[in-house]
Short mmCIF file of C-alpha atoms and ligand atoms in Angstrom, two decimals:
data_model
loop_
_atom_site.label_atom_id
_atom_site.label_comp_id
_atom_site.label_asym_id
_atom_site.label_seq_id
_atom_site.Cartn_x
_atom_site.Cartn_y
_atom_site.Cartn_z
CA UNK K 235 -6.27 -52.72 22.60
CA UNK K 236 -9.01 -51.89 25.07
CA UNK K 237 -12.00 -54.13 24.53
CA UNK K 238 -15.51 -52.87 23.98
CA UNK K 239 -18.14 -54.52 26.15
CA UNK K 240 -21.53 -55.25 24.69
CA UNK K 241 -23.88 -54.64 27.58
CA UNK K 242 -26.72 -57.13 27.84
CA UNK K 243 -29.81 -56.32 29.86
CA UNK K 244 -29.04 -56.30 33.59
CA UNK K 245 -30.88 -59.51 34.34
CA UNK K 246 -29.33 -60.14 37.70
CA UNK K 247 -29.99 -56.65 38.95
CA UNK K 248 -33.53 -56.75 37.62
CA UNK K 249 -34.48 -59.70 39.87
CA UNK K 250 -33.76 -57.91 43.16
CA UNK K 251 -35.73 -59.22 46.10
CA UNK K 252 -35.08 -58.13 49.65
CA UNK K 253 -34.27 -61.37 51.53
CA UNK K 254 -32.45 -60.14 54.62
CA UNK K 255 -33.44 -63.23 56.61
CA UNK K 256 -31.60 -65.50 54.20
CA UNK K 257 -27.90 -65.81 55.01
CA UNK K 258 -25.96 -67.95 52.58
CA UNK K 259 -22.59 -69.40 53.55
CA UNK K 260 -20.06 -69.89 50.75
CA UNK K 261 -16.92 -71.99 51.21
CA UNK K 262 -14.24 -70.75 48.81
CA UNK K 263 -13.57 -67.32 47.34
CA UNK K 264 -12.17 -68.37 43.96
CA UNK K 265 -13.76 -67.13 40.74
CA UNK K 266 -16.85 -69.25 41.45
CA UNK K 267 -17.35 -68.25 45.11
CA UNK K 268 -16.73 -64.53 44.48
CA UNK K 269 -19.15 -64.46 41.53
CA UNK K 270 -21.79 -66.39 43.48
CA UNK K 271 -21.49 -64.00 46.43
CA UNK K 272 -22.01 -61.03 44.11
CA UNK K 273 -24.92 -62.62 42.25
CA UNK K 274 -26.69 -63.53 45.52
CA UNK K 275 -26.11 -60.09 47.03
CA UNK K 276 -27.61 -58.52 43.91
CA UNK K 277 -30.92 -60.25 44.68
CA UNK K 278 -30.83 -58.96 48.24
CA UNK K 279 -29.34 -61.93 50.09
CA UNK K 280 -26.79 -61.71 52.85
CA UNK K 281 -23.65 -63.72 52.11
CA UNK K 282 -20.86 -64.93 54.41
CA UNK K 283 -17.90 -65.91 52.25
CA UNK K 284 -14.97 -67.89 53.69
CA UNK K 285 -11.63 -68.85 52.19
CA UNK K 286 -8.99 -70.97 53.80
CA UNK K 287 -6.24 -68.88 52.18
CA UNK K 288 -4.82 -66.02 54.23
CA UNK K 289 -4.51 -63.89 51.13
CA UNK K 290 -6.33 -64.19 47.83
CA UNK K 291 -3.62 -64.18 45.23
CA UNK K 292 -3.62 -65.53 41.72
CA UNK K 293 -0.37 -66.67 40.26
CA UNK K 294 0.71 -65.43 36.86
CA UNK K 295 -1.73 -66.99 34.48
CA UNK K 296 -4.31 -65.91 31.96
CA UNK K 297 -7.85 -66.99 31.46
CA UNK K 298 -10.18 -66.96 28.48
CA UNK K 299 -13.70 -65.72 29.14
CA UNK K 300 -16.16 -66.64 26.41
CA UNK K 301 -19.44 -64.72 25.86
CA UNK K 302 -21.45 -67.08 28.10
CA UNK K 303 -19.23 -65.90 30.99
CA UNK K 304 -18.67 -62.25 30.07
CA UNK K 305 -22.45 -61.83 29.73
CA UNK K 306 -22.84 -62.70 33.42
CA UNK K 307 -19.90 -60.57 34.56
CA UNK K 308 -21.21 -57.57 32.65
CA UNK K 309 -24.73 -58.08 34.04
CA UNK K 310 -23.18 -58.04 37.52
CA UNK K 311 -21.78 -54.59 36.76
CA UNK K 312 -18.13 -55.66 36.48
CA UNK K 313 -17.34 -54.23 33.04
CA UNK K 314 -16.03 -50.93 34.42
CA UNK K 315 -13.76 -52.71 36.87
CA UNK K 316 -12.24 -55.07 34.34
CA UNK K 317 -12.40 -53.58 30.84
CA UNK K 318 -9.12 -51.70 31.15
CA UNK K 319 -7.25 -54.97 31.77
CA UNK K 320 -8.79 -57.29 29.19
CA UNK K 321 -7.93 -58.00 25.59
CA UNK K 322 -10.66 -58.90 23.09
CA UNK K 323 -8.81 -61.24 20.73
CA UNK K 324 -9.67 -60.94 17.05
CA UNK K 325 -9.32 -64.68 16.42
CA UNK K 326 -7.97 -68.06 17.49
CA UNK K 327 -5.13 -69.12 15.22
CA UNK K 328 -4.94 -72.92 15.16
CA UNK K 329 -1.69 -74.50 13.97
CA UNK K 330 0.04 -77.87 14.06
CA UNK K 331 3.09 -78.16 16.30
CA UNK K 332 5.27 -77.96 13.17
CA UNK K 333 3.73 -74.57 12.35
CA UNK K 334 1.28 -75.45 9.54
CA UNK K 335 -1.87 -73.36 9.64
CA UNK K 336 -5.06 -75.33 10.24
CA UNK K 337 -7.68 -72.59 10.62
CA UNK K 338 -8.35 -69.10 11.99
CA UNK K 339 -11.52 -68.92 14.09
CA UNK K 340 -12.96 -65.39 14.18
CA UNK K 341 -13.67 -63.82 17.59
CA UNK K 342 -13.58 -60.03 18.18
CA UNK K 343 -16.47 -58.01 16.83
CA UNK K 344 -17.88 -61.03 14.98
CA UNK K 345 -18.42 -63.06 18.12
CA UNK K 346 -19.65 -60.09 20.15
CA UNK K 347 -22.24 -59.39 17.45
CA UNK K 348 -23.22 -63.05 17.18
CA UNK K 349 -23.68 -63.61 20.92
CA UNK K 350 -24.30 -60.15 22.31
CA UNK K 351 -21.28 -60.32 24.63
CA UNK K 352 -17.52 -60.14 24.04
CA UNK K 353 -14.80 -62.81 24.18
CA UNK K 354 -12.08 -61.65 26.57
CA UNK K 355 -8.69 -62.86 27.69
CA UNK K 356 -7.51 -61.53 31.02
CA UNK K 357 -4.87 -62.09 33.67
CA UNK K 358 -6.47 -64.06 36.52
CA UNK K 359 -5.20 -61.57 39.07
CA UNK K 360 -7.01 -58.78 37.20
CA UNK K 361 -10.25 -60.76 37.12
CA UNK K 362 -9.92 -61.60 40.78
CA UNK K 363 -9.15 -57.97 41.66
CA UNK K 364 -12.29 -56.85 39.85
CA UNK K 365 -14.44 -59.47 41.59
CA UNK K 366 -12.88 -58.77 44.98
CA UNK K 367 -13.33 -55.02 44.59
CA UNK K 368 -17.01 -55.52 43.83
CA UNK K 369 -17.40 -57.95 46.75
CA UNK K 370 -15.76 -55.50 49.18
CA UNK K 371 -18.03 -52.71 47.95
CA UNK K 372 -21.12 -54.78 48.70
CA UNK K 373 -22.38 -54.36 52.28
CA UNK K 374 -24.40 -57.58 52.14
CA UNK K 375 -21.22 -59.69 51.75
CA UNK K 376 -18.74 -60.45 54.50
CA UNK K 377 -15.45 -62.07 53.47
CA UNK K 378 -13.29 -63.92 56.01
CA UNK K 379 -9.85 -65.15 54.97
CA UNK K 380 -7.84 -67.76 56.87
CA UNK K 381 -11.17 -69.54 57.43
CA UNK K 382 -11.60 -73.12 56.25
CA UNK K 383 -15.12 -74.54 56.19
CA UNK K 384 -14.28 -77.96 57.51
CA UNK K 385 -17.63 -79.60 58.18
CA UNK K 386 -21.35 -78.91 58.46
CA UNK K 387 -24.57 -80.15 60.05
CA UNK K 388 -28.01 -79.84 58.50
CA UNK K 389 -30.92 -79.18 60.86
CA UNK K 390 -34.45 -77.81 60.75
CA UNK K 391 -33.23 -74.20 60.80
CA UNK K 392 -30.83 -74.63 57.87
CA UNK K 393 -27.15 -75.43 58.10
CA UNK K 394 -24.42 -74.96 60.69
CA UNK K 395 -20.88 -74.89 59.30
CA UNK K 396 -17.75 -75.51 61.34
CA UNK K 397 -15.10 -72.96 60.36
CA UNK K 398 -11.46 -73.04 61.49
CA UNK K 399 -8.18 -71.39 60.56
CA UNK K 400 -6.05 -68.42 61.56
CA UNK K 401 -9.15 -66.19 61.56
CA UNK K 402 -10.72 -68.42 64.25
CA UNK K 403 -8.01 -70.61 65.84
CA UNK K 404 -10.46 -72.36 68.18
CA UNK K 405 -12.98 -72.94 65.44
CA UNK K 406 -16.42 -71.41 65.25
CA UNK K 407 -19.93 -72.37 64.18
CA UNK K 408 -21.56 -70.30 61.43
CA UNK K 409 -25.29 -70.56 60.84
CA UNK K 410 -26.89 -70.05 57.45
CA UNK K 411 -29.99 -70.84 55.42
CA UNK K 412 -27.77 -72.63 52.88
CA UNK K 413 -24.15 -73.63 52.30
CA UNK K 414 -22.47 -73.49 48.88
CA UNK K 415 -19.26 -75.49 48.46
CA UNK K 416 -17.24 -73.42 45.97
CA UNK K 417 -14.03 -74.92 47.31
CA UNK K 418 -12.43 -76.20 44.14
CA UNK K 419 -11.09 -79.48 42.77
CA UNK K 420 -10.21 -80.88 46.22
CA UNK K 421 -13.52 -79.80 47.76
CA UNK K 422 -13.97 -80.54 51.47
CA UNK K 423 -17.73 -79.90 51.18
CA UNK K 424 -17.98 -82.53 48.43
CA UNK K 425 -16.11 -84.97 50.68
CA UNK K 426 -18.39 -84.18 53.65
CA UNK K 427 -21.40 -84.72 51.39
CA UNK K 428 -20.17 -88.28 50.95
CA UNK K 429 -18.03 -88.34 47.79
CA UNK K 430 -14.84 -89.78 49.24
CA UNK K 431 -13.17 -90.46 45.87
CA UNK K 432 -10.29 -88.14 44.97
CA UNK K 433 -10.23 -86.35 41.59
CA UNK K 434 -8.68 -88.20 38.63
CA UNK K 435 -5.22 -87.10 37.51
CA UNK K 436 -5.22 -86.85 33.72
CA UNK K 437 -1.54 -87.76 33.25
CA UNK K 438 -0.84 -84.29 31.87
CA UNK K 439 0.93 -81.32 33.38
CA UNK K 440 0.33 -77.67 32.49
CA UNK K 441 3.28 -75.28 32.69
CA UNK K 442 2.40 -71.62 32.73
CA UNK K 443 4.35 -68.39 32.51
CA UNK K 444 3.76 -64.67 32.09
CA UNK K 445 6.30 -62.55 30.23
CA UNK K 446 6.47 -58.86 29.29
CA UNK K 447 5.24 -58.45 25.71
CA UNK K 448 8.24 -56.23 24.97
CA UNK K 449 10.68 -59.16 25.00
CA UNK K 450 8.98 -60.86 22.03
CA UNK K 451 8.52 -59.49 18.48
CA UNK K 452 5.47 -57.16 18.24
CA UNK K 453 3.23 -59.70 16.47
CA UNK K 454 2.95 -61.70 19.71
CA UNK K 455 1.21 -58.79 21.41
CA UNK K 456 -1.44 -58.62 18.68
CA UNK K 457 -4.90 -59.51 19.98
CA UNK K 458 -4.89 -63.17 18.99
CA UNK K 459 -5.11 -66.52 20.78
CA UNK K 460 -2.47 -68.89 19.40
CA UNK K 461 -3.19 -72.59 19.77
CA UNK K 462 -0.56 -75.10 18.60
CA UNK K 463 -1.51 -78.79 18.72
CA UNK K 464 0.73 -81.84 18.41
CA UNK K 465 0.87 -85.46 19.57
CA UNK K 466 3.31 -84.63 22.39
CA UNK K 467 1.26 -81.78 23.82
CA UNK K 468 -0.20 -78.39 23.01
CA UNK K 469 0.68 -74.77 23.52
CA UNK K 470 -1.54 -71.70 24.00
CA UNK K 471 -0.36 -68.10 24.21
CA UNK K 472 -2.14 -64.78 24.11
CA UNK K 473 -1.67 -61.21 25.30
CA UNK K 474 -3.18 -60.06 28.62
CA UNK K 475 -2.95 -56.84 30.67
CA UNK K 476 -4.23 -54.80 27.72
CA UNK K 477 -1.39 -56.23 25.59
CA UNK K 478 1.47 -55.50 28.01
CA UNK K 479 2.14 -59.14 28.91
CA UNK K 480 1.93 -62.53 27.20
CA UNK K 481 0.40 -65.50 28.98
CA UNK K 482 1.77 -68.91 27.97
CA UNK K 483 0.43 -72.33 28.91
CA UNK K 484 2.13 -75.47 27.67
CA UNK K 485 0.54 -78.88 28.25
CA UNK K 486 2.33 -82.23 27.85
CA UNK K 487 1.96 -85.83 28.96
CA UNK K 488 3.51 -86.25 32.40
CA UNK K 489 2.97 -88.70 35.27
CA UNK K 490 3.59 -86.13 38.05
CA UNK K 491 0.77 -85.83 40.64
CA UNK K 492 0.29 -83.14 43.27
CA UNK K 493 -2.48 -81.06 44.83
CA UNK K 494 -0.30 -77.92 44.78
CA UNK K 495 -1.05 -75.05 42.40
CA UNK K 496 2.21 -73.20 42.31
CA UNK K 497 5.14 -75.56 41.93
CA UNK K 498 8.09 -73.79 40.27
CA UNK K 499 9.51 -75.31 37.08
CA UNK K 500 12.49 -74.57 34.87
CA UNK K 501 12.62 -73.41 31.28
CA UNK K 502 14.75 -76.46 30.40
CA UNK K 503 12.09 -78.79 31.78
CA UNK K 504 9.48 -77.18 29.52
CA UNK K 505 11.64 -77.01 26.38
CA UNK K 506 12.55 -80.68 26.75
CA UNK K 507 8.89 -81.57 26.27
CA UNK K 508 8.52 -79.46 23.11
CA UNK K 509 11.53 -80.65 21.09
CA UNK K 510 12.62 -79.93 17.53
CA UNK K 511 11.81 -80.92 14.85
CA UNK K 512 8.28 -81.76 16.09
CA UNK K 513 7.84 -78.19 17.40
CA UNK K 514 8.35 -75.18 15.14
CA UNK K 515 11.06 -72.66 15.96
CA UNK K 516 8.46 -69.96 16.60
CA UNK K 517 6.69 -72.07 19.23
CA UNK K 518 9.99 -72.87 20.95
CA UNK K 519 10.97 -69.17 20.82
CA UNK K 520 7.86 -68.35 22.86
CA UNK K 521 8.71 -71.07 25.39
CA UNK K 522 12.36 -70.00 25.55
CA UNK K 523 11.39 -66.39 26.26
CA UNK K 524 9.97 -67.29 29.67
CA UNK K 525 12.49 -67.80 32.43
CA UNK K 526 10.14 -68.49 35.34
CA UNK K 527 7.51 -71.20 35.07
CA UNK K 528 4.99 -72.77 37.38
CA UNK K 529 3.42 -76.13 36.83
CA UNK K 530 0.44 -78.06 37.99
CA UNK K 531 -0.94 -81.49 37.15
CA UNK K 532 -4.30 -81.54 35.42
CA UNK K 533 -7.21 -83.37 36.96
CA UNK K 534 -10.95 -83.71 36.62
CA UNK K 535 -13.83 -85.96 37.59
CA UNK K 536 -16.33 -87.82 35.50
CA UNK K 537 -19.75 -86.09 35.66
CA UNK K 538 -21.58 -87.24 38.79
CA UNK K 539 -24.84 -86.63 40.61
CA UNK K 540 -26.20 -85.63 43.08
CA UNK K 541 -24.26 -82.49 43.91
CA UNK K 542 -25.95 -81.64 47.18
CA UNK K 543 -28.38 -82.49 49.95
CA UNK K 544 -30.96 -80.31 51.68
CA UNK K 545 -29.66 -76.73 51.95
CA UNK K 546 -26.14 -77.67 50.76
CA UNK K 547 -24.78 -77.78 47.21
CA UNK K 548 -21.59 -77.44 45.18
CA UNK K 549 -20.52 -74.88 42.58
CA UNK K 550 -17.65 -74.53 40.09
CA UNK K 551 -14.76 -77.00 40.19
CA UNK K 552 -16.11 -78.54 43.39
CA UNK K 553 -19.19 -79.67 41.44
CA UNK K 554 -17.85 -80.33 37.94
CA UNK K 555 -14.05 -80.13 37.63
CA UNK K 556 -13.01 -80.40 34.00
CA UNK K 557 -9.87 -80.45 31.89
CA UNK K 558 -8.96 -76.96 30.64
CA UNK K 559 -9.04 -78.02 26.96
CA UNK K 560 -12.23 -76.11 26.23
CA UNK K 561 -11.27 -73.11 28.44
CA UNK K 562 -14.60 -73.37 30.27
CA UNK K 563 -13.98 -74.27 33.94
CA UNK K 564 -14.27 -70.73 35.26
CA UNK K 565 -16.98 -69.91 32.73
CA UNK K 566 -19.09 -72.77 34.10
CA UNK K 567 -18.52 -71.54 37.67
CA UNK K 568 -19.66 -68.06 36.59
CA UNK K 569 -22.77 -69.51 34.91
CA UNK K 570 -23.46 -71.58 38.07
CA UNK K 571 -23.46 -68.37 40.09
CA UNK K 572 -26.05 -66.72 37.85
CA UNK K 573 -28.38 -69.74 37.95
CA UNK K 574 -27.98 -70.08 41.72
CA UNK K 575 -29.13 -66.49 42.19
CA UNK K 576 -32.01 -66.96 39.74
CA UNK K 577 -33.29 -70.04 41.59
CA UNK K 578 -32.95 -68.40 45.03
CA UNK K 579 -34.90 -65.43 43.69
CA UNK K 580 -37.65 -67.81 42.51
CA UNK K 581 -37.88 -69.83 45.75
CA UNK K 582 -36.50 -67.63 48.54
CA UNK K 583 -38.79 -69.40 51.01
CA UNK K 584 -37.24 -72.83 50.44
CA UNK K 585 -33.45 -73.05 49.91
CA UNK K 586 -33.51 -76.85 49.43
CA UNK K 587 -35.98 -76.52 46.56
CA UNK K 588 -33.98 -73.65 45.05
CA UNK K 589 -30.78 -75.69 45.21
CA UNK K 590 -32.31 -78.79 43.61
CA UNK K 591 -33.64 -76.62 40.79
CA UNK K 592 -30.20 -75.04 40.40
CA UNK K 593 -28.60 -78.49 40.19
CA UNK K 594 -31.19 -79.81 37.73
CA UNK K 595 -30.55 -76.82 35.46
CA UNK K 596 -26.78 -76.95 35.65
CA UNK K 597 -26.03 -80.67 35.54
CA UNK K 598 -26.87 -81.46 31.88
CA UNK K 599 -24.87 -78.48 30.63
CA UNK K 600 -21.80 -78.93 32.81
CA UNK K 601 -21.75 -82.67 32.03
CA UNK K 602 -21.75 -81.88 28.31
CA UNK K 603 -18.88 -79.44 28.79
CA UNK K 604 -16.89 -81.89 30.96
CA UNK K 605 -17.22 -84.53 28.23
CA UNK K 606 -16.33 -82.07 25.46
CA UNK K 607 -13.17 -81.06 27.35
CA UNK K 608 -12.11 -84.71 27.62
CA UNK K 609 -12.77 -85.18 23.89
CA UNK K 610 -10.50 -82.23 23.15
CA UNK K 611 -7.74 -83.96 25.12
CA UNK K 612 -8.04 -86.83 22.64
CA UNK K 613 -8.45 -84.67 19.53
CA UNK K 614 -5.65 -82.20 20.30
CA UNK K 615 -3.06 -84.89 20.93
CA UNK K 616 -3.69 -87.27 18.02
CA UNK K 617 -0.67 -88.82 16.30
CA UNK K 618 -0.37 -89.93 12.67
CA UNK K 619 -2.60 -90.86 10.83
CA UNK K 620 -5.43 -89.51 13.02
CA UNK K 621 -3.89 -86.03 13.11
CA UNK K 622 -3.67 -85.95 9.32
CA UNK K 623 -7.39 -86.61 8.91
CA UNK K 624 -8.26 -84.24 11.79
CA UNK K 625 -6.32 -81.39 10.21
CA UNK K 626 -7.76 -82.02 6.75
CA UNK K 627 -11.30 -82.01 8.18
CA UNK K 628 -10.73 -78.82 10.19
CA UNK K 629 -9.18 -77.06 7.17
CA UNK K 630 -12.10 -78.06 4.98
CA UNK K 631 -14.58 -76.73 7.54
CA UNK K 632 -12.78 -73.40 7.91
CA UNK K 633 -12.69 -70.99 10.84
CA UNK K 634 -16.21 -69.60 10.60
CA UNK K 635 -17.88 -72.98 10.66
CA UNK K 636 -15.54 -74.20 13.38
CA UNK K 637 -16.41 -71.35 15.72
CA UNK K 638 -20.11 -71.76 14.90
CA UNK K 639 -19.86 -75.29 16.32
CA UNK K 640 -19.57 -73.59 19.73
CA UNK K 641 -22.81 -71.63 19.44
CA UNK K 642 -24.44 -74.01 21.94
CA UNK K 643 -21.74 -73.05 24.43
CA UNK K 644 -21.46 -69.31 23.88
CA UNK K 645 -25.11 -68.35 23.38
CA UNK K 646 -26.09 -69.45 26.90
CA UNK K 647 -27.90 -66.93 29.09
CA UNK K 648 -29.37 -67.56 32.55
C1 LIG A 20 -4.20 -74.74 32.84
C2 LIG A 20 -5.59 -74.24 33.11
C3 LIG A 20 -6.12 -73.29 32.27
C4 LIG A 20 -7.45 -72.87 32.45
N1 LIG A 20 -7.95 -71.95 31.60
C5 LIG A 20 -9.25 -71.60 31.71
C6 LIG A 20 -9.82 -70.67 30.80
O1 LIG A 20 -9.14 -70.16 29.90
N2 LIG A 20 -11.14 -70.34 30.94
C7 LIG A 20 -11.91 -70.89 31.95
O2 LIG A 20 -13.11 -70.57 32.03
N3 LIG A 20 -11.38 -71.75 32.85
C8 LIG A 20 -10.09 -72.12 32.75
N4 LIG A 20 -9.54 -72.97 33.65
C9 LIG A 20 -10.37 -73.52 34.74
C10 LIG A 20 -10.50 -72.55 35.89
O3 LIG A 20 -9.23 -72.13 36.33
C11 LIG A 20 -11.23 -73.21 37.05
O4 LIG A 20 -12.34 -73.93 36.57
C12 LIG A 20 -11.74 -72.15 38.03
O5 LIG A 20 -10.66 -71.42 38.55
C13 LIG A 20 -12.52 -72.82 39.16
O6 LIG A 20 -12.95 -71.83 40.05
P1 LIG A 20 -13.58 -72.24 41.45
O7 LIG A 20 -13.91 -70.96 42.11
O8 LIG A 20 -14.64 -73.25 41.25
O9 LIG A 20 -12.41 -73.00 42.23
P2 LIG A 20 -10.98 -72.48 42.71
O10 LIG A 20 -10.45 -71.44 41.80
O11 LIG A 20 -10.15 -73.70 42.91
O12 LIG A 20 -11.26 -71.77 44.10
C14 LIG A 20 -11.53 -72.51 45.26
C15 LIG A 20 -11.25 -71.62 46.47
O13 LIG A 20 -11.70 -72.32 47.61
C16 LIG A 20 -10.75 -72.17 48.66
N5 LIG A 20 -10.98 -73.33 49.54
C17 LIG A 20 -10.68 -74.62 49.29
N6 LIG A 20 -11.16 -75.39 50.28
C18 LIG A 20 -11.79 -74.57 51.18
C19 LIG A 20 -12.51 -74.78 52.38
N7 LIG A 20 -12.72 -76.01 52.87
N8 LIG A 20 -13.00 -73.69 53.03
C20 LIG A 20 -12.81 -72.44 52.55
N9 LIG A 20 -12.12 -72.19 51.40
C21 LIG A 20 -11.65 -73.24 50.71
C22 LIG A 20 -9.42 -72.12 47.96
O14 LIG A 20 -8.44 -71.45 48.74
C23 LIG A 20 -9.78 -71.32 46.70
O15 LIG A 20 -9.61 -69.94 46.89
C24 LIG A 20 -8.22 -73.39 33.51
C25 LIG A 20 -7.66 -74.32 34.40
C26 LIG A 20 -6.37 -74.74 34.20
C27 LIG A 20 -5.80 -75.76 35.16
#
């Protein structure tokens, strides 16, 4: 079940410029911050990466990486580090919660041929390990954990960030030519830039679990993304870890609000939200197979501008948090990283200009994706009669035309 990578031209490596005088500070070493650090180092920049966490660990969850994201990761030279852990699903099987087939959207070789890059599903920890390994192997990047970027000042020489945490208990000032806030949904850098409004809770909770593939019948380990949609919620499951484990995410309406990422939840709590007869036995069997669950409330923001000021900007969820209903949050962070490096390579003499050009390129696209993700919230969870007409329309279109509707998303290249 090892996936074949389609290697695009190494764009990021091709734009190497030696810029040793430029030191970029990045707050946050999530998928966005790690990818940005790598992309900037590949064009010759020095990067100081800080994360408030003492250890970078990803809880048991999977992630879909569409060709617009895998193209960047492969160009950064990550294929060798990650290929052994990914699955390239052959298709997305879309069903109603009662189990009726709606459509099968082809992925696999078809999508790799169409877009020149594969569609992968991967355990987040495996993606993070690959990114972290590449970051640690890069002498231009320093990574400090237990280091929260709490504030910054802009002056004529660039930016001075105030960093505190267990790595520097008394706090320390870090100077850079630019500061990138890749610090997630609850971004401190966004707040310090003047956006004091908290993110919006969507009134939905996602429960996620990872189970050994061996405890389910063999068809669940086949390379396929299963998406079940119903008025009460939706369910996604697919194999990760080269088919050895199954990732499950179940989303339902729920008023719970919290900023935590790893709240434990019980199997009973999940099953209660996916009751019979609305949910097919097969869907409930998948849910019942997982004993340990974690949950987190879903949130986003409406698209907003500006993202930054002077030599400071935002990237990833800090800039454009979105609902996960298009599976594009991390993909957008990865795209951001590639564009950031491209614009720094074009205007290495003027970080503020490079950052405004980065923002101007990224904003229309990420806004479109944020809106499309919110629309999917509405479309996935329609009740009767809307669901009836939705399903009839999707069936009539068929899988090939449905996946082609995402060409605008997947064919992107920096
Ligand atoms: C249920 C669910 C499923 C999803 N599925 C997909 C999917 O299939 N495909 C996809 O592309 N996306 C998916 N996403 C979205 C994706 O997880 C996020 O968009 C992505 O992880 C955002 O990455 P980031 O680096 O911007 O932020 P984060 O991952 O939130 O990382 C931010 C980092 O910053 C650190 N930090 C925070 N504040 C500070 C500070 N002040 N100083 C220093 N460090 C700080 C944090 O410790 C953290 O490490 C999903 C999201 C959810 C909720």
